[in-house]
Coordinates of C-alpha atoms and ligand atoms in Angstrom, one line a residue:
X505 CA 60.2 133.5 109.3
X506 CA 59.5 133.0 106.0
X507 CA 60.7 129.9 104.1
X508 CA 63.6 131.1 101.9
X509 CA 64.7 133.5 105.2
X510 CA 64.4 130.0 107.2
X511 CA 66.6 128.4 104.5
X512 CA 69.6 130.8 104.8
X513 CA 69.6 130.3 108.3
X514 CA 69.4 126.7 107.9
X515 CA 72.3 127.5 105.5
X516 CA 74.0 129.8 107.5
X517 CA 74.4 127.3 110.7
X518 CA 75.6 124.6 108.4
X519 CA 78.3 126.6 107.5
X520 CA 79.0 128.1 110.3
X521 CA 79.5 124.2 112.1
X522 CA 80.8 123.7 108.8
X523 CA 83.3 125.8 110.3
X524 CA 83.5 124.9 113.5
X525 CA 84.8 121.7 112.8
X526 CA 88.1 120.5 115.0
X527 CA 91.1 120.1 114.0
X528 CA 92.3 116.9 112.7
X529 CA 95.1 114.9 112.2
X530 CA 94.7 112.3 109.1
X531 CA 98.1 110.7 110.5
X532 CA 96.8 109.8 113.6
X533 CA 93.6 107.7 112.1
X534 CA 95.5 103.9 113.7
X535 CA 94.3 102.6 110.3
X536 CA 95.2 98.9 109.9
X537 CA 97.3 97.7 107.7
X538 CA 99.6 101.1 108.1
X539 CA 99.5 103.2 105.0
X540 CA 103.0 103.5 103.2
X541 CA 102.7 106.9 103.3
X542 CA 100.3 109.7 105.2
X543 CA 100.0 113.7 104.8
X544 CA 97.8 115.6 107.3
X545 CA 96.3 118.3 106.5
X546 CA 94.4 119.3 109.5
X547 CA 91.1 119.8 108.7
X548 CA 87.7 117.9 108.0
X549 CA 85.7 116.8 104.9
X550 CA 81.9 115.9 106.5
X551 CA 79.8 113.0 104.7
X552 CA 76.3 113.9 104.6
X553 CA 73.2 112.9 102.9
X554 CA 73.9 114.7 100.2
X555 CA 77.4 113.6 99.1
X556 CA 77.7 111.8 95.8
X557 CA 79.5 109.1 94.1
X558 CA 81.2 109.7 90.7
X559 CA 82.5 106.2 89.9
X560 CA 82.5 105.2 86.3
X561 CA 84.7 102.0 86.5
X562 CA 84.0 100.8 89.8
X563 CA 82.1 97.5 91.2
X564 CA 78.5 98.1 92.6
X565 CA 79.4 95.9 95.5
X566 CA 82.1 98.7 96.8
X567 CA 78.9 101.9 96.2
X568 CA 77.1 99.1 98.6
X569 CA 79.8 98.7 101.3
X570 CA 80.3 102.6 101.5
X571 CA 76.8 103.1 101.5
X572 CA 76.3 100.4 104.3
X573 CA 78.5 102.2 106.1
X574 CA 77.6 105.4 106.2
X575 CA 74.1 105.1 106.2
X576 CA 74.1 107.3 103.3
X577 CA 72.9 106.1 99.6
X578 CA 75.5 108.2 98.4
X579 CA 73.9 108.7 95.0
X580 CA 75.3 108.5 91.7
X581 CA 76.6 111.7 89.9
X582 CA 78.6 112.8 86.7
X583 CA 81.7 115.3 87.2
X584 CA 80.9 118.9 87.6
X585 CA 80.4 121.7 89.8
X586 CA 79.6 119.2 92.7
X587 CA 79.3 120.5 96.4
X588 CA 80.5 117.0 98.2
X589 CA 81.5 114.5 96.1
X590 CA 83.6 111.1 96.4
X591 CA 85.5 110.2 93.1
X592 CA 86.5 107.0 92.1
X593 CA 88.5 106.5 89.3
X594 CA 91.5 104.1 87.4
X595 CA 94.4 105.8 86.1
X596 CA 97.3 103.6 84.5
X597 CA 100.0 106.7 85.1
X598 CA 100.7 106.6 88.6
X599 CA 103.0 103.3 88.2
X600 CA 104.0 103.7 91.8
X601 CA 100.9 102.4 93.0
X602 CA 101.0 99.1 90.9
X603 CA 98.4 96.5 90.4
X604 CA 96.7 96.9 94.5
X605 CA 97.8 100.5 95.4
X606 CA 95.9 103.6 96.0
X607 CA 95.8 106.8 96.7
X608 CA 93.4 108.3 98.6
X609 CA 93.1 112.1 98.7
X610 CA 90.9 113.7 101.0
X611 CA 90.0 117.6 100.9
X612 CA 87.2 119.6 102.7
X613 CA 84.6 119.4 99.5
X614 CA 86.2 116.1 98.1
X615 CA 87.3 112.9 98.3
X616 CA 89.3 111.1 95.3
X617 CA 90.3 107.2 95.3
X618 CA 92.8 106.4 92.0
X619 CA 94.0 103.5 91.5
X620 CA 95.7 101.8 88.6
X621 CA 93.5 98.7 89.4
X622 CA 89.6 97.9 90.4
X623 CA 91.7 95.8 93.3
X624 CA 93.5 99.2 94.0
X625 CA 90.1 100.9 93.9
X626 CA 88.7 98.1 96.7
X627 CA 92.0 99.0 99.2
X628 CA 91.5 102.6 99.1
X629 CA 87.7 102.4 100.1
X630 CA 88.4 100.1 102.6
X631 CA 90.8 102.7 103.8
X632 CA 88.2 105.3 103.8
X633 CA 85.9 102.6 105.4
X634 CA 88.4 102.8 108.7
X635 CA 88.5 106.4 108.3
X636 CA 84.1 107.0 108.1
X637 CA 83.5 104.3 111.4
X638 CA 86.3 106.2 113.4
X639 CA 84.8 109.7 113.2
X640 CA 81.5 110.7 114.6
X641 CA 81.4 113.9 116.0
X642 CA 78.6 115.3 117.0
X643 CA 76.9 113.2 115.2
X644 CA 78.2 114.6 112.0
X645 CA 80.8 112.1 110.1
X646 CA 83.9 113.9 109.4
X647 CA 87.0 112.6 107.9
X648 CA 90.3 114.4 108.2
X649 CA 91.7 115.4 105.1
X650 CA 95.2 114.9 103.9
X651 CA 96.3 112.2 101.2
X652 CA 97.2 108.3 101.8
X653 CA 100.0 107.1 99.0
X654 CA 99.4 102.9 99.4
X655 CA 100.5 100.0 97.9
X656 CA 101.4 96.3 99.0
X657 CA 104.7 94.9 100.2
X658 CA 104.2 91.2 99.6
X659 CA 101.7 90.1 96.6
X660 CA 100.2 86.9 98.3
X661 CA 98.5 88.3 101.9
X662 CA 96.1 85.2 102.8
X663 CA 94.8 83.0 105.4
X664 CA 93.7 79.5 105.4
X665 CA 90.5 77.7 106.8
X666 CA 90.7 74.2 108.1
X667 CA 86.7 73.0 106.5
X668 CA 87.4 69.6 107.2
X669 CA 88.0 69.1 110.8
X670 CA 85.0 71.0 111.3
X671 CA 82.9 72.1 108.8
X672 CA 82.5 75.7 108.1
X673 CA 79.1 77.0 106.4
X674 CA 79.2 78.9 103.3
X675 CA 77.9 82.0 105.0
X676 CA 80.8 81.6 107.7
X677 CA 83.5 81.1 104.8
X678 CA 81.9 84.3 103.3
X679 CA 81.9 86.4 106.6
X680 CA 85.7 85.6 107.1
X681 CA 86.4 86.8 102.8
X682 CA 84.7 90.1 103.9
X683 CA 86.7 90.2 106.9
X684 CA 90.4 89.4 105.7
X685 CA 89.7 91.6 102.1
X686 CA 88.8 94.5 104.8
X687 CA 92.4 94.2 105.7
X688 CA 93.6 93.9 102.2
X689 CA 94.5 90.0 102.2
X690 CA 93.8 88.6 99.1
X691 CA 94.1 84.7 98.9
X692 CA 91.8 82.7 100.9
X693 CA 93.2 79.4 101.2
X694 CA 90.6 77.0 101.8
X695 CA 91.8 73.0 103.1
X696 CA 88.9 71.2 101.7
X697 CA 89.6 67.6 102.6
X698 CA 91.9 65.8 105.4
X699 CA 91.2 62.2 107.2
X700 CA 88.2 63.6 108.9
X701 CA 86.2 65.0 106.0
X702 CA 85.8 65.6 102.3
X703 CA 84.4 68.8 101.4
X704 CA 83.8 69.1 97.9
X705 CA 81.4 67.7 95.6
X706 CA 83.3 65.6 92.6
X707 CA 81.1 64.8 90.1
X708 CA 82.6 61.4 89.1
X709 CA 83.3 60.4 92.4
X710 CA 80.5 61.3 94.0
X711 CA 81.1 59.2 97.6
X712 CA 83.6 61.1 98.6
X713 CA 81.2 64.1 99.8
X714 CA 78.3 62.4 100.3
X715 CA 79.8 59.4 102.7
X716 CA 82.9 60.8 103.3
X717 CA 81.6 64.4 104.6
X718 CA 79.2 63.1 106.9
X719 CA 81.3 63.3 110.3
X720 CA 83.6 65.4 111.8
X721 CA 86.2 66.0 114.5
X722 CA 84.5 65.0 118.1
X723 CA 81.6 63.1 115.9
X724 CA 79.2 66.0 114.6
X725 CA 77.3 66.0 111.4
X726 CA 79.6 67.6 109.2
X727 CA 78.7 69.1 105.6
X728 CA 80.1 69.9 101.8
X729 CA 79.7 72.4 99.5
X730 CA 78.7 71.6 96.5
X731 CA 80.0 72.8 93.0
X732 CA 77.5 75.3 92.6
X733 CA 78.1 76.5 96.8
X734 CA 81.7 76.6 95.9
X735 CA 81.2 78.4 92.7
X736 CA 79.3 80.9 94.6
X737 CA 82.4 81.5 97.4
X738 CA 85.0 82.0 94.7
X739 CA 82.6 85.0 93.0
X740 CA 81.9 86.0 96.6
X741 CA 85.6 86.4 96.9
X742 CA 86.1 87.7 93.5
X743 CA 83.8 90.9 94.2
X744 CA 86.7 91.5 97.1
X745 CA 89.3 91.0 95.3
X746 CA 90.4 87.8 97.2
X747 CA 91.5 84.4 94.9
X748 CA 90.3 80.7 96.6
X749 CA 93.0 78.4 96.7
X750 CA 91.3 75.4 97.1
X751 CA 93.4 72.5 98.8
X752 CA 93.0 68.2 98.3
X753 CA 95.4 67.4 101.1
X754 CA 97.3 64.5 99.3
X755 CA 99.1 61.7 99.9
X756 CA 98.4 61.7 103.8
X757 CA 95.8 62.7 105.4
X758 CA 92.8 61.2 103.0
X759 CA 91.3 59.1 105.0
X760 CA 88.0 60.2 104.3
X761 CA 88.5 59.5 100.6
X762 CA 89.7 56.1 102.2
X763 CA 86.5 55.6 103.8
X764 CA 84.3 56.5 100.4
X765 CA 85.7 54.3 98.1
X766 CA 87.4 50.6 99.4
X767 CA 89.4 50.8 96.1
X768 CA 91.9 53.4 97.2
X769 CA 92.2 51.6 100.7
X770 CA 95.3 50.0 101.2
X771 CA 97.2 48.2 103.7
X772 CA 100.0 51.2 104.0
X773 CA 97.2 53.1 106.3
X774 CA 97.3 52.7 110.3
X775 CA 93.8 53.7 111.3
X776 CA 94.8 55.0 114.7
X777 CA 92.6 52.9 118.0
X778 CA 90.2 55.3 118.6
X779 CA 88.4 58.4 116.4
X780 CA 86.2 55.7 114.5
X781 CA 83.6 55.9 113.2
X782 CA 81.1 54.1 111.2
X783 CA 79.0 57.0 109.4
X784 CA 75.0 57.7 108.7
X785 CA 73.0 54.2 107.8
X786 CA 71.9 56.4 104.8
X787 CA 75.5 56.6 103.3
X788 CA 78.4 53.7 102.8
X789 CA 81.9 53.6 101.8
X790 CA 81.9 51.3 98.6
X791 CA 83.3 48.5 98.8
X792 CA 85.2 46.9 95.8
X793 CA 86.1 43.1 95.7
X794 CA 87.9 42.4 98.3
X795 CA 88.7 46.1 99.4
X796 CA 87.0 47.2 101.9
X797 CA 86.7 51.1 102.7
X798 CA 88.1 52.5 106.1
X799 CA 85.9 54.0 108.7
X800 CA 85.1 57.6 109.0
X801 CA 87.7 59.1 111.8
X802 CA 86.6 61.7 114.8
X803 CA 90.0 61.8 116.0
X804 CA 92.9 64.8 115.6
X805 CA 95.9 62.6 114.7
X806 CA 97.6 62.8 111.6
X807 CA 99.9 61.3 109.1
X808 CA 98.7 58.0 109.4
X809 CA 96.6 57.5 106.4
X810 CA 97.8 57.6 102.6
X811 CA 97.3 56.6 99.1
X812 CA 99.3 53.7 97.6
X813 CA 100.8 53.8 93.7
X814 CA 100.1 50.0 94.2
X815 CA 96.1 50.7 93.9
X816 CA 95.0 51.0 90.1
X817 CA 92.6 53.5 90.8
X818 CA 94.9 55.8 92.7
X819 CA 96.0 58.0 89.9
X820 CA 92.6 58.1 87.8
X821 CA 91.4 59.4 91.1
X822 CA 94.0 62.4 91.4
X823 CA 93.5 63.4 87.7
X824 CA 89.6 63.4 88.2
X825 CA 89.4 65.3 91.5
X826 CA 92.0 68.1 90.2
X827 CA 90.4 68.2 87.0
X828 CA 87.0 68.4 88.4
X829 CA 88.5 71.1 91.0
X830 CA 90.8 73.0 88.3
X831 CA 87.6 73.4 86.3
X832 CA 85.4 75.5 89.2
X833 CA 88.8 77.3 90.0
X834 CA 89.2 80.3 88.3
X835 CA 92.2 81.2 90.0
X836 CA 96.1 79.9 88.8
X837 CA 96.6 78.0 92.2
X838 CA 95.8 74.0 93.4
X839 CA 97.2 73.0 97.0
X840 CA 97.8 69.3 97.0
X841 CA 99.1 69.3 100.3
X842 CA 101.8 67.2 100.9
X843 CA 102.0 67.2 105.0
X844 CA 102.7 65.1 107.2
X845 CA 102.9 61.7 105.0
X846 CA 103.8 60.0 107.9
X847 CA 103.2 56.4 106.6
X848 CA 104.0 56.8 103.2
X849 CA 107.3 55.3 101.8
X850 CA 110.1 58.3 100.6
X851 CA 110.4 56.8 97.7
X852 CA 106.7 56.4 97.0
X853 CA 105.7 60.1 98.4
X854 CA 108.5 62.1 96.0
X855 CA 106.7 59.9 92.9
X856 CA 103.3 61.2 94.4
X857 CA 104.4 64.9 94.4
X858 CA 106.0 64.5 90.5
X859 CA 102.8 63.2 89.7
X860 CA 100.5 66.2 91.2
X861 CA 102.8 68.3 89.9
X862 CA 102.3 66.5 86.0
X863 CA 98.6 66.8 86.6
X864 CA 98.0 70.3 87.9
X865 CA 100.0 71.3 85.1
X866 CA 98.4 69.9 82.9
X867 CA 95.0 71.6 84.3
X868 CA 97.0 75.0 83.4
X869 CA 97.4 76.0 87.3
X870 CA 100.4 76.3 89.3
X871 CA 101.1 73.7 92.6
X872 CA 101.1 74.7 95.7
X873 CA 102.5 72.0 98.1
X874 CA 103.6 72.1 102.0
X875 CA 107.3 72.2 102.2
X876 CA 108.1 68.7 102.2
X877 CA 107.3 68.5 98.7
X878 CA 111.0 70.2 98.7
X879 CA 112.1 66.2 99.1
X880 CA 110.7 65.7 95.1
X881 CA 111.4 67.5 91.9
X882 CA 110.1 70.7 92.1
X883 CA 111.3 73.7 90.0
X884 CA 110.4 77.2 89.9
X885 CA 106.7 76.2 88.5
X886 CA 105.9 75.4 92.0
X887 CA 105.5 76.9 95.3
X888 CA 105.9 75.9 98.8
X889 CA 104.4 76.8 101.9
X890 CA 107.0 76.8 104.8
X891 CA 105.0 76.3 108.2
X892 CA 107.6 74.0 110.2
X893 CA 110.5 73.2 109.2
X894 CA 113.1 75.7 107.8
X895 CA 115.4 72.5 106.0
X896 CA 112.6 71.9 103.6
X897 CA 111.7 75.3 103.4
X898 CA 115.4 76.4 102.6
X899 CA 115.5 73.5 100.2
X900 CA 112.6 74.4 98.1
X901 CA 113.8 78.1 97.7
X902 CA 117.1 76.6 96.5
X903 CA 115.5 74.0 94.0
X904 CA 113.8 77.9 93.0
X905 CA 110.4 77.2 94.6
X906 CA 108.1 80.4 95.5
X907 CA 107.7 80.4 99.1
X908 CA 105.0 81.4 101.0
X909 CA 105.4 82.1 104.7
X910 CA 103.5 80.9 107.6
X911 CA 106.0 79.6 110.3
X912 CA 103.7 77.6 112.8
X913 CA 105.4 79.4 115.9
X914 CA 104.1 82.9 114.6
X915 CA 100.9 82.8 112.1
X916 CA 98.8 79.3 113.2
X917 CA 95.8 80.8 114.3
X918 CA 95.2 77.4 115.9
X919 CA 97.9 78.0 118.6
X920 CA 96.8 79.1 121.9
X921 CA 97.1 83.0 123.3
X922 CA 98.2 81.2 126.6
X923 CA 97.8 78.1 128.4
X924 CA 94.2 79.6 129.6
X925 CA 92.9 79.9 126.0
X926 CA 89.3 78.0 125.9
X927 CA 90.4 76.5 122.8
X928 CA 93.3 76.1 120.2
X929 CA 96.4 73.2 120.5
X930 CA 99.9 74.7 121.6
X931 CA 102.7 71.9 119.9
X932 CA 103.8 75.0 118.0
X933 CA 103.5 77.5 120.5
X934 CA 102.0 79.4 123.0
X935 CA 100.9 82.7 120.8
X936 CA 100.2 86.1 122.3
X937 CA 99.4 89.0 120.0
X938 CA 103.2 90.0 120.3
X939 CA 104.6 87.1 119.4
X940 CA 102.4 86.8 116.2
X941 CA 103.4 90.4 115.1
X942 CA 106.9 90.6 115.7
X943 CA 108.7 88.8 113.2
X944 CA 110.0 90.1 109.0
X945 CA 109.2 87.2 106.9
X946 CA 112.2 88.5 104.7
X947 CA 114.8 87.3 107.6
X948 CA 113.1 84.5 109.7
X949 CA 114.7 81.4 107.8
X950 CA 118.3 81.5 106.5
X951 CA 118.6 80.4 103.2
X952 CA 115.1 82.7 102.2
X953 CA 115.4 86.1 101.4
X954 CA 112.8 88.9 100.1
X955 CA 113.3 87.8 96.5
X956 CA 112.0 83.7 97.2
X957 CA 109.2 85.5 99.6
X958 CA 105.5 85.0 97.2
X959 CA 104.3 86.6 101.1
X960 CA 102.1 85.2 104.1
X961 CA 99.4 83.2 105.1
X962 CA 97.7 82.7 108.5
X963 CA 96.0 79.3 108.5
X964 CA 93.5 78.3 111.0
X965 CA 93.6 74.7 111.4
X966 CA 90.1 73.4 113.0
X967 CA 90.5 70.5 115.0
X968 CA 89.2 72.7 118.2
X969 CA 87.2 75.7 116.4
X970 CA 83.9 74.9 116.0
X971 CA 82.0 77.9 115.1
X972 CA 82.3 81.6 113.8
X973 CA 82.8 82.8 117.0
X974 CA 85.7 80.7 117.6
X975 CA 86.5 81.0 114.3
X976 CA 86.9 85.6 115.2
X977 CA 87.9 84.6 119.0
X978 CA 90.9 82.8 117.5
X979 CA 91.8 84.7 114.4
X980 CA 91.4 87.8 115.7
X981 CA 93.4 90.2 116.4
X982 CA 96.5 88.0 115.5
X983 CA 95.4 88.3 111.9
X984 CA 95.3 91.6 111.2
X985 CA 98.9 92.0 112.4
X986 CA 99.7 89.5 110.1
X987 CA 97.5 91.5 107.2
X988 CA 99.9 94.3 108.0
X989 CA 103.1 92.1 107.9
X990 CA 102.1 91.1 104.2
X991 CA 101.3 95.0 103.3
X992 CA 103.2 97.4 104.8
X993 CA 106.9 97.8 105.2
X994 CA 109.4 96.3 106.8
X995 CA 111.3 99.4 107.9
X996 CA 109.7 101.2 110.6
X997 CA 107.6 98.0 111.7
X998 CA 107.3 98.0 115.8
X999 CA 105.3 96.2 118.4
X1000 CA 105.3 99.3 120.4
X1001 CA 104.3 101.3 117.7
X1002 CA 101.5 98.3 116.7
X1003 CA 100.3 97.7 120.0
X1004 CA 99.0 101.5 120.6
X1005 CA 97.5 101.6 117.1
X1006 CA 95.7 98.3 117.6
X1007 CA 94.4 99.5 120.9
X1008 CA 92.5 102.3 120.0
X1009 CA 91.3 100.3 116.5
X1010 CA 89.2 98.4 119.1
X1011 CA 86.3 100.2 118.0
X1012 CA 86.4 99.5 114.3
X1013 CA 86.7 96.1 115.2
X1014 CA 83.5 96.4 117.5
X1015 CA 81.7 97.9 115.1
X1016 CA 82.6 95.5 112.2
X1017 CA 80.8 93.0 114.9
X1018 CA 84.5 91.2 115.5
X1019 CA 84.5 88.8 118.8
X1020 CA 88.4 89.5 119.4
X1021 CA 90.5 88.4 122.3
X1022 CA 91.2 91.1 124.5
X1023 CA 95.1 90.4 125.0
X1024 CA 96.7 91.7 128.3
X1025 CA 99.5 93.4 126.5
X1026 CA 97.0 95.8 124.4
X1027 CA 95.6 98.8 126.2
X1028 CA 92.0 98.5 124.9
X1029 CA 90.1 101.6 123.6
X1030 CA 86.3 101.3 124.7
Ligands
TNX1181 C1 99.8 70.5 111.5 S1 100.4 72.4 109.4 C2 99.1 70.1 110.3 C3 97.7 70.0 110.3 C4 97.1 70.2 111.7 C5 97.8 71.3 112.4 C6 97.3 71.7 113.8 C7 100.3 71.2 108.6 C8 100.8 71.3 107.2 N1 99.7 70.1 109.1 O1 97.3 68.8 109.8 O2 95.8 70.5 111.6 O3 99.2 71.0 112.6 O4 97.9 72.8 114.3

């Protein structure tokens, strides 16, 4: 045959599989978080080496995903008389969609991605991400067309990581931003210090990561990050569209700022009979006078450490550390804890919370505080973070708090599946994949309804997760049910619905290199 005669047959048996394709049913893709709204239309656009990108206002990092993903480079290209083309573009008009939504429209020769947003933008390709990973037929990558309509229930979809009790590396912290954003959260909430570790560099304090970081739950070497490491997770996160709410667990559980500097020690503290520990010879806790610093602490109880008013230092402490923080946070959100203040007095811990609340004002960011800062004077300007006990919880949404929603009993990603789980605590609860997923945030706490909700939040507390692949075994797949909780809606939400969908996503969550627990009450697709 002669070359051009070779290329129309070459031609011809493209189109002719072209053809061939099957049938397809868009609707039936078990994307997770579920779309708000899905139209089938049965038939097949196919990627290929040749498809282009025509993105004008879109991020580099989302050309790089896609192209990961398909193995394609998916080359740039201007509009025109294109043959397979995937268009990305913002359009302010469609206010249905708001600031995250997308739509998504998928047709044999094209594929278009509006959004009013960049975030929107970053949702609908991670749609389409879902959609290119499921479909490999014969070895051809087909997607089936119809059009996704997409948009957020809840603004604040997040999850927290416990860096303290153990350390988490910044490439781990990283990993888990790409995994959440896949399944449009958007806040990471990261719990930088507690009694067993400081995690952040503070320039005029400088002991409190270099001594008090060194250990860790059970003893290990523990870590920091830096300003400049930090720096680098928030524009990490920033390139997916996910804020770091960075957390200085205050007035309890500080004892490793206790343990840095002997001037915020005080006698208020019960250093508990075991945990202790005395730290690297190459780093001290200061001491000052007569005040000597604590130990570092191994153990996993809390509420027995605080500040004290009554130490001079105390409050030029707080104002550095969230001024230093405020300064390397570009997001409008500072956690100051709150939890657990076990050992401080009433009195003393509601004067604590007014003051945090003074200072990270005036930083120019909003507090965040667990939901016992209800017991002090917060207003609207604040937000609490309900995870135990509805009382406080009801009582900041009265005082006209924000709340954000992680009832212990549901979302703690801590908690075991079951009494056989290699790792996790159960005071909470035991909590199987069911259990995390069936619950409406609008209606689990009287006294909190829809309009009080900011949205949800997993945390994963660290005490027994040591590494990434706890960190996956653990979060996953409770977290992606409660990724869909915060996005799509209410009505229409059920477990037996969830469960066969999550089954057959399996694969995607193979392929995204997830170690997931495989929970009895999921039939698994291989
Ligand atoms: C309670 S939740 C805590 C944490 C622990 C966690 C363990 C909260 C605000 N405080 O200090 O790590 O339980 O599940």
């Amino acid at each position: 045959m002669k070359a051009p005669r070779l290329l129309l047959f070459i031609f011809s048996l493209a189109f002719a599989s072209c053809k061939n394709n099957p049938p397809t049913n868009l609707a039936d893709e078990n994307l997770i978080p579920k779309p708000v709204s899905v139209t089938a239309t049965g038939e097949s656009f196919e990627l290929t080496s040749e498809t282009v990108l025509v993105a004008t206002d879109v991020p580099e990092s989302l050309r790089d995903t896609l192209a990961a993903a398909t193995g394609f480079s998916l080359a740039s290209a201007t509009e025109g008389n294109l043959k397979s083309a995937i268009y990305m573009k913002l359009d302010s008009t469609d206010r249905e969609l708001g600031a995250e939504g997308y739509e998504l429209v998928i047709e044999t020769e094209k594929i278009s991605i509006k959004a009013t947003q960049p975030a929107g933008l970053f949702y609908g390709t991670q749609t389409l991400l879902q959609l290119i990973t499921r479909k490999q037929v014969d070895n051809k990558l087909l997607i089936p067309t119809g059009t996704i309509r997409d948009y957020p229930t809840y603004s604040w979809r997040g999850s927290m990581l416990d860096v303290s009790r153990h350390f988490i590396s910044v490439t781990d912290v990283k990993r888990y931003i790409d995994l959440i954003s896949h399944y449009k959260m958007n806040v990471l909430h990261l719990h930088l210090t507690d009694d067993q570790g400081w995690r952040i560099e503070i320039k005029s304090w400088p002991n409190l990561a270099v001594h008090g970081g060194t250990t860790q739950v059970g003893g290990g070497k523990g870590g920091f990050y830096t300003q400049e490491q930090y720096k680098e997770i928030v524009a990490h996160a920033a390139t997916r569209f996910v804020t770091i709410v960075p957390e200085i667990d205050m007035p309890s559980h500080i004892n490793a700022a206790l343990a840095a500097y002997g001037t915020l020690n005080n006698p208020e503290t019960k250093f508990p009979k075991s945990g202790n520990y005395i730290g690297p010879v190459e780093t001290q806790g200061i001491v000052d006078g007569n005040n000597k610093p604590t130990d570092l602490y191994t153990g996993i109880e809390v509420g027995w450490s605080t500040l004290s008013l009554a130490k001079p230092n105390t409050l030029k402490f707080v104002n550095d550390v969230i001024r230093e923080l405020a300064a390397i946070t570009p997001g409008p959100y500072l956690h100051i804890g709150g939890d657990e203040a076990h050992v401080t007095k009433k009195e003393e811990y509601i004067k604590f919370i007014n003051q945090f609340s003074e200072i990270v004002k005036a930083n120019n960011k909003k507090m965040i505080g667990w939901e016992e800062i209800a017991q002090a004077n917060i207003d609207g300007n604040s937000i609490a973070q309900h995870w135990a006990s509805e009382e406080h919880a009801a009582a900041a949404a009265a005082k006209g708090a924000q709340i954000i929603m992680s009832p212990s009993k549901k979302v703690y990603l801590d908690m075991q599946y079951d009494s056989t789980t290699r790792i996790g605590l159960h005071w909470a609860a035991y909590i199987e994949v069911d259990e995390s997923y069936n619950w409406d945030p609008a209606t689990r706490v009287q006294g909190i309804t829809r309009e009080n909700i900011l949205g949800v939040e997993a945390p994963l507390w660290s005490e027994t997760v040591v590494n990434m692949t706890d960190i996956e075994y653990m979060a996953f797949p409770r977290l992606i049910g409660v990724a869909e909780i915060g996005w799509s809606p209410a009505e229409g939400r059920s477990w037996d619905e969830y469960k066969v969908r999550l089954g057959k996503h399996a694969p995607h969550l193979e392929r995204l290199g997830v170690d997931f627990y495989r929970s009895p009450k999921v039939e698994w697709s291989k």
